CSV table of C-alpha atoms in Angstrom, one decimal:
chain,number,residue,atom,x,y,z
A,16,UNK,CA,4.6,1.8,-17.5
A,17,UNK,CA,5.8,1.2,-14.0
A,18,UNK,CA,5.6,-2.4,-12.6
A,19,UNK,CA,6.8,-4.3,-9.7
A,20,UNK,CA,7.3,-7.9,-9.5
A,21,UNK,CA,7.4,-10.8,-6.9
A,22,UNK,CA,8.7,-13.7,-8.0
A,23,UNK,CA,7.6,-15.5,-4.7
A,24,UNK,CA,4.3,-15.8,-4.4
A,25,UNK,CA,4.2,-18.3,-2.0
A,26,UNK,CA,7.0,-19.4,0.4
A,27,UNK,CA,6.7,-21.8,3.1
A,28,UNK,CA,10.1,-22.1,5.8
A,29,UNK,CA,10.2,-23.7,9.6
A,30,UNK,CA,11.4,-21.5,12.3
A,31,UNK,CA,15.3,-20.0,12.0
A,32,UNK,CA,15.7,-20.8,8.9
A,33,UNK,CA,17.1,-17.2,6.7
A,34,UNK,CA,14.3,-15.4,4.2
A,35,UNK,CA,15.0,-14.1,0.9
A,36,UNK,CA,11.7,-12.5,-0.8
A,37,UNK,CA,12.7,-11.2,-4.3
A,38,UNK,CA,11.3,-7.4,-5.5
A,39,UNK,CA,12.3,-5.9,-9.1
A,40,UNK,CA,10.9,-3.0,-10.7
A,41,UNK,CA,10.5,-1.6,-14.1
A,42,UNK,CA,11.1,2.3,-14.3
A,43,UNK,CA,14.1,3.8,-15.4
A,44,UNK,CA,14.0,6.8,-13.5
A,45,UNK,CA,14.7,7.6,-9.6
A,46,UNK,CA,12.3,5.3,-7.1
A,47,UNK,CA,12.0,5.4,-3.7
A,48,UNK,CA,11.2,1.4,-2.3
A,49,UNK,CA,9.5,0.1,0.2
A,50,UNK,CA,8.3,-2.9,1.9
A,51,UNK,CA,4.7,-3.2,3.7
A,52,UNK,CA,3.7,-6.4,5.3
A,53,UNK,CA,0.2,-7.4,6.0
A,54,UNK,CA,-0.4,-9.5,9.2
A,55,UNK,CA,-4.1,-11.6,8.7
A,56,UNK,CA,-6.7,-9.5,9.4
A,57,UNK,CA,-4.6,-6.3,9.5
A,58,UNK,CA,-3.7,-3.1,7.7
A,59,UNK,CA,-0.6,-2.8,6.0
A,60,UNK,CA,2.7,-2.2,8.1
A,61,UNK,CA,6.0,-0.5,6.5
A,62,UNK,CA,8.5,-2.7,7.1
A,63,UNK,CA,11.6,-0.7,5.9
A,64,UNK,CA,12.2,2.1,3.0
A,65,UNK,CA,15.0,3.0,0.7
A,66,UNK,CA,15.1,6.8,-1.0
A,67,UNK,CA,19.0,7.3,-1.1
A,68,UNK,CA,21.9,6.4,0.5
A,69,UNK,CA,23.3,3.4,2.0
A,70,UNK,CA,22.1,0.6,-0.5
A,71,UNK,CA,21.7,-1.8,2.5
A,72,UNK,CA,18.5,-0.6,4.6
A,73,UNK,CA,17.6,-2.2,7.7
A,74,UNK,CA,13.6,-1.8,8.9
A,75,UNK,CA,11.8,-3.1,11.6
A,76,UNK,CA,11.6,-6.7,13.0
A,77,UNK,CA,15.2,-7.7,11.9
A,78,UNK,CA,14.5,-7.1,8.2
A,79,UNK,CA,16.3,-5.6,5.9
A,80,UNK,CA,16.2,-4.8,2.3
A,81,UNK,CA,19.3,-4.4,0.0
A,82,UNK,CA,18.9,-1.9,-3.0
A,83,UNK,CA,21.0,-3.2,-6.3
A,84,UNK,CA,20.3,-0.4,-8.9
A,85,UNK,CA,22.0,-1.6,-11.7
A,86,UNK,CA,19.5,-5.5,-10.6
A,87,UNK,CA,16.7,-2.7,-10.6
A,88,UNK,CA,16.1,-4.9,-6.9
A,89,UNK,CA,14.9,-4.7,-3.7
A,90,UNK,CA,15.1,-7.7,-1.7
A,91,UNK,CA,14.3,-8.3,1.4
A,92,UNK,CA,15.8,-10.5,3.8
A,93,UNK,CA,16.0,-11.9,7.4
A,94,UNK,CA,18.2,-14.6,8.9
A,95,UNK,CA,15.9,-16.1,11.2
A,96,UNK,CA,12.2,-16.4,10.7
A,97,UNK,CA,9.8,-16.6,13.6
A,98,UNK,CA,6.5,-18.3,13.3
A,99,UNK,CA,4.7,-15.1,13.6
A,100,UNK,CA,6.4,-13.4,10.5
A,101,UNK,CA,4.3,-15.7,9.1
A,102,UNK,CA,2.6,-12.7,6.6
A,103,UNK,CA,2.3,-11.2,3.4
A,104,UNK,CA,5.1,-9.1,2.0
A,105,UNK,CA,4.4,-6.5,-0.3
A,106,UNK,CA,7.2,-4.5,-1.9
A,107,UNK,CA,6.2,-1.3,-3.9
A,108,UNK,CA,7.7,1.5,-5.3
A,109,UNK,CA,7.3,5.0,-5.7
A,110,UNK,CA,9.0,7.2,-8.3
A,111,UNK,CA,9.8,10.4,-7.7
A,112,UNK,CA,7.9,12.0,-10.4
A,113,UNK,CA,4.3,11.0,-9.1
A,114,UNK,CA,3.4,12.3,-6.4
A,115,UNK,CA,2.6,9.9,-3.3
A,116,UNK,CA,1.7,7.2,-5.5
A,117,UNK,CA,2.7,3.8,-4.5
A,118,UNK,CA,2.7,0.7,-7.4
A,119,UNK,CA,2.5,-2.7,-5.4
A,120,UNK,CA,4.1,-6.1,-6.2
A,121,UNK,CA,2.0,-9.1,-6.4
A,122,UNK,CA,2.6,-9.7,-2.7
A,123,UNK,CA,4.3,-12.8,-0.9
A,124,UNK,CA,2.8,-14.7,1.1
A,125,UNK,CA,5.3,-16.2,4.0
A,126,UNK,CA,4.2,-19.4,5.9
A,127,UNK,CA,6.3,-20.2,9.1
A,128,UNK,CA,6.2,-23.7,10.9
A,129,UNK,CA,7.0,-23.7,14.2
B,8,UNK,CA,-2.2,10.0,18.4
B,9,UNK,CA,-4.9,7.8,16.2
B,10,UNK,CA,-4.2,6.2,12.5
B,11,UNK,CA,-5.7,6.2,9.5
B,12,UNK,CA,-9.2,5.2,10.6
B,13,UNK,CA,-11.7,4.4,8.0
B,14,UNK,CA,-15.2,3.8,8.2
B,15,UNK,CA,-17.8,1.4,7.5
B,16,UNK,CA,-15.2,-2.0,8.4
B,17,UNK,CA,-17.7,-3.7,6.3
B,18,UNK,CA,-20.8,-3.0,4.1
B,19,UNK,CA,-22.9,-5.0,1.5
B,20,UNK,CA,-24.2,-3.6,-1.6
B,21,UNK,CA,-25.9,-4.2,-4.6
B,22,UNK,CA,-25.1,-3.7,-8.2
B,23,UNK,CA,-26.1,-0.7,-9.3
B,24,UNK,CA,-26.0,0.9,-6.1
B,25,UNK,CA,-23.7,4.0,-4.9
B,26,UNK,CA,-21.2,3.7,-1.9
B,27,UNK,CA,-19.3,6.2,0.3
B,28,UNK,CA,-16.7,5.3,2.3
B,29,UNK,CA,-15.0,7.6,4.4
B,30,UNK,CA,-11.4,8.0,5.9
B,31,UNK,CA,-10.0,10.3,8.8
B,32,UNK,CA,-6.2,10.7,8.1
B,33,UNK,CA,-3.2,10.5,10.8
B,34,UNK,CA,-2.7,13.3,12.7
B,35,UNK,CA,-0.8,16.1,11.5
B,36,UNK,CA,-1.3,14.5,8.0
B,37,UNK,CA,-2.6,16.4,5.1
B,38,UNK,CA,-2.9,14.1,2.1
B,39,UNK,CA,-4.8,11.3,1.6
B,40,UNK,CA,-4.8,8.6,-1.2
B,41,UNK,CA,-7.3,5.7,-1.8
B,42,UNK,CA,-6.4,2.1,-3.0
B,43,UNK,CA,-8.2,-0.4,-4.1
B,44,UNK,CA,-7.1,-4.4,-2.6
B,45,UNK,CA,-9.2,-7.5,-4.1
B,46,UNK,CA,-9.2,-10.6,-2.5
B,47,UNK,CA,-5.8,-12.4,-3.2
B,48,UNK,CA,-4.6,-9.3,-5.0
B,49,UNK,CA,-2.2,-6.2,-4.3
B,50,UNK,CA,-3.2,-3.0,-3.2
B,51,UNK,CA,-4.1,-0.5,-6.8
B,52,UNK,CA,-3.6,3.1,-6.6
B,53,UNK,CA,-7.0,4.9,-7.4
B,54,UNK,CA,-6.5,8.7,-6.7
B,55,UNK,CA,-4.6,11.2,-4.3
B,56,UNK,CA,-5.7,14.0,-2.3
B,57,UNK,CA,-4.2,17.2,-1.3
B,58,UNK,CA,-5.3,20.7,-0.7
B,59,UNK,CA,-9.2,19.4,-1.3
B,60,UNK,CA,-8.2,18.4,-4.8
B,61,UNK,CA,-7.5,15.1,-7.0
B,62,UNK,CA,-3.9,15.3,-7.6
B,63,UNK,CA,-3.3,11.6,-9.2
B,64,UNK,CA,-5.6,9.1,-10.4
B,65,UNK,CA,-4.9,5.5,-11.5
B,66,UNK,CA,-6.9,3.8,-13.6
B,67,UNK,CA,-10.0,3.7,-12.2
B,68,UNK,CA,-13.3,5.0,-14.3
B,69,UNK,CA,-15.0,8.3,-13.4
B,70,UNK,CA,-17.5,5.9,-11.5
B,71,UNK,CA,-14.9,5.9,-8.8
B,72,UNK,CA,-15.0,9.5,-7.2
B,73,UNK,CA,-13.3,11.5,-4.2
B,74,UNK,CA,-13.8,14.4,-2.2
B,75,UNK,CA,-11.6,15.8,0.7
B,76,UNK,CA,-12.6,18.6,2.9
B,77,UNK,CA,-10.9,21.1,4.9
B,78,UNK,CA,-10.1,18.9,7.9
B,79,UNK,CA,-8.3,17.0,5.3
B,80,UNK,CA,-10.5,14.0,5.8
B,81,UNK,CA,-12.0,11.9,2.7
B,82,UNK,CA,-14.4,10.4,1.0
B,83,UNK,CA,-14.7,7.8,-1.6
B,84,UNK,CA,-17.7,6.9,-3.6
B,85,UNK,CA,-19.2,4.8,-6.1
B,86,UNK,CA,-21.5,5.0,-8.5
B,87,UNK,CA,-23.2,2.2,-10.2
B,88,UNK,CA,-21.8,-0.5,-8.7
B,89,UNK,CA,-20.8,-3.8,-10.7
B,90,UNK,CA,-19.8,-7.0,-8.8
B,91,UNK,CA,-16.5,-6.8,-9.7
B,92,UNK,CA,-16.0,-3.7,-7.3
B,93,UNK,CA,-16.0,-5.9,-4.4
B,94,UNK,CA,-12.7,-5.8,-2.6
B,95,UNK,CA,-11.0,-4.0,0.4
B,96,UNK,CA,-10.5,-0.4,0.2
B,97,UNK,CA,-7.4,1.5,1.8
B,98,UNK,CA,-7.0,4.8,2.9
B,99,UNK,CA,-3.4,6.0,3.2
B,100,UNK,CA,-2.3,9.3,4.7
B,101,UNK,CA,1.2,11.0,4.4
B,102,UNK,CA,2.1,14.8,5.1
B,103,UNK,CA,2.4,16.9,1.9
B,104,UNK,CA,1.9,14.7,-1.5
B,105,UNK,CA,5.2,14.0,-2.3
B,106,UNK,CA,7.2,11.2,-0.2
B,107,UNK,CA,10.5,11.9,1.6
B,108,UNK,CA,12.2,9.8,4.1
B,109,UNK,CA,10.7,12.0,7.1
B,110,UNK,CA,7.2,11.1,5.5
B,111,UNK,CA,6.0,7.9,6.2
B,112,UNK,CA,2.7,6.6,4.5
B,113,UNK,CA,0.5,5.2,6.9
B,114,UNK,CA,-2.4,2.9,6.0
B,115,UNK,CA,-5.9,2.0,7.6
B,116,UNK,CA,-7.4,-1.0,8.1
B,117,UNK,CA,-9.6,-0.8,5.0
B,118,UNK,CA,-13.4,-1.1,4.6
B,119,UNK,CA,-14.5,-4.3,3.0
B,120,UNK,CA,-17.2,-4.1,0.5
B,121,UNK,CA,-19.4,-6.7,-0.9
B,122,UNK,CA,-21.5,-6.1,-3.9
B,123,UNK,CA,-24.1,-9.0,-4.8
């Protein structure tokens, strides 16, 4: 079965200091990858999506997400962090056999000091 | 051009009782899929919607039900509720069921339910 893990689950930085959240899946086949973030209180926002090409994908907000197939990885990443990225960061993937179904990671949840 | 609106934002039940919640997808989009987010936890696929018919189901019992009409918009429901159904349920919409990089899968805001 398909699964997606976060090894993060909770990561605390100040303000400007670089992000890494980590994302791997399970499935052997072609995915597509994304990553949604979920502001308190609010629905869930794509942040960025990989289905082919350039490995390096950059999304909204200054993220960006680098696909490693042979890592099965998606991480995603920003060099400086702002006090209202403060979120949590879901990575999920979809593979192309199923339809619009989307398998979630465990989430991330980012805390920012200003 | 609206979202993904859902409605109730927030409802409380009681075991044993039936819910429907009901989603109006994006403009322009035709399918709709439901997911199930508990407190603390990440979003769990539990069906997909296109052409007024169930096209994918997680692993959800047959208590857990959908319907989508011709407008394309849907309906979740219920049946025989257990406390362990409470949790924040998410319509998503996306044009035709299969994603593409044109196709982007938008999300509602959710309807909590509470079941005591």
């Amino acid at each position: 079965a398909q699964s997606v893990s976060q090894h993060n689950h909770h990561v605390i930085l100040s303000e400007a200091a670089s992000l890494e959240l980590g994302c791997n899946y399970s499935y052997g086949g072609t995915v597509n990858l994304f990553w949604y973030v979920q502001y308190p209180g609010q629905h869930l926002q794509l942040l960025l999506k990989y289905f082919s090409g350039d490995p390096l994908v950059k999304g909204i907000k200054g993220f960006e997400a680098e696909f490693i197939k042979s890592k099965f990885s998606f991480n995603l990443r920003k060099p400086s962090v702002q006090w209202s990225d403060t979120a949590e960061y879901f990575c999920a993937v979809n593979a192309n056999n199923q339809g619009g179904k989307l398998i979630f990671g465990q989430g991330t949840e980012l805390s920012v000091k200003p | 051009d609206a979202g993904v609106t859902q409605s109730p934002t927030h409802l409380i039940k009681t075991r044993g009782q039936q819910v429907t919640l009901r989603c109006s997808p994006k403009s322009g989009h035709d399918t709709v899929s439901w997911y199930q987010q508990a407190l603390g936890q990440e979003p769990q696929f539990i069906f997909q919607y296109y052409e007024e018919e169930e096209r994918q189901r997680g692993n959800f019992p047959d208590r857990f039900s959908g319907h989508q009409f011709p407008n394309y918009s849907s309906e979740l429901n219920v049946n025989a509720l257990l406390l362990g159904d409470s949790a924040l349920y998410l319509c998503a919409s996306s044009l035709r069921m299969d994603l593409r990089p044109e196709n982007t899968i938008y999300f509602g805001e959710g309807s909590w339910l509470t079941v005591v």
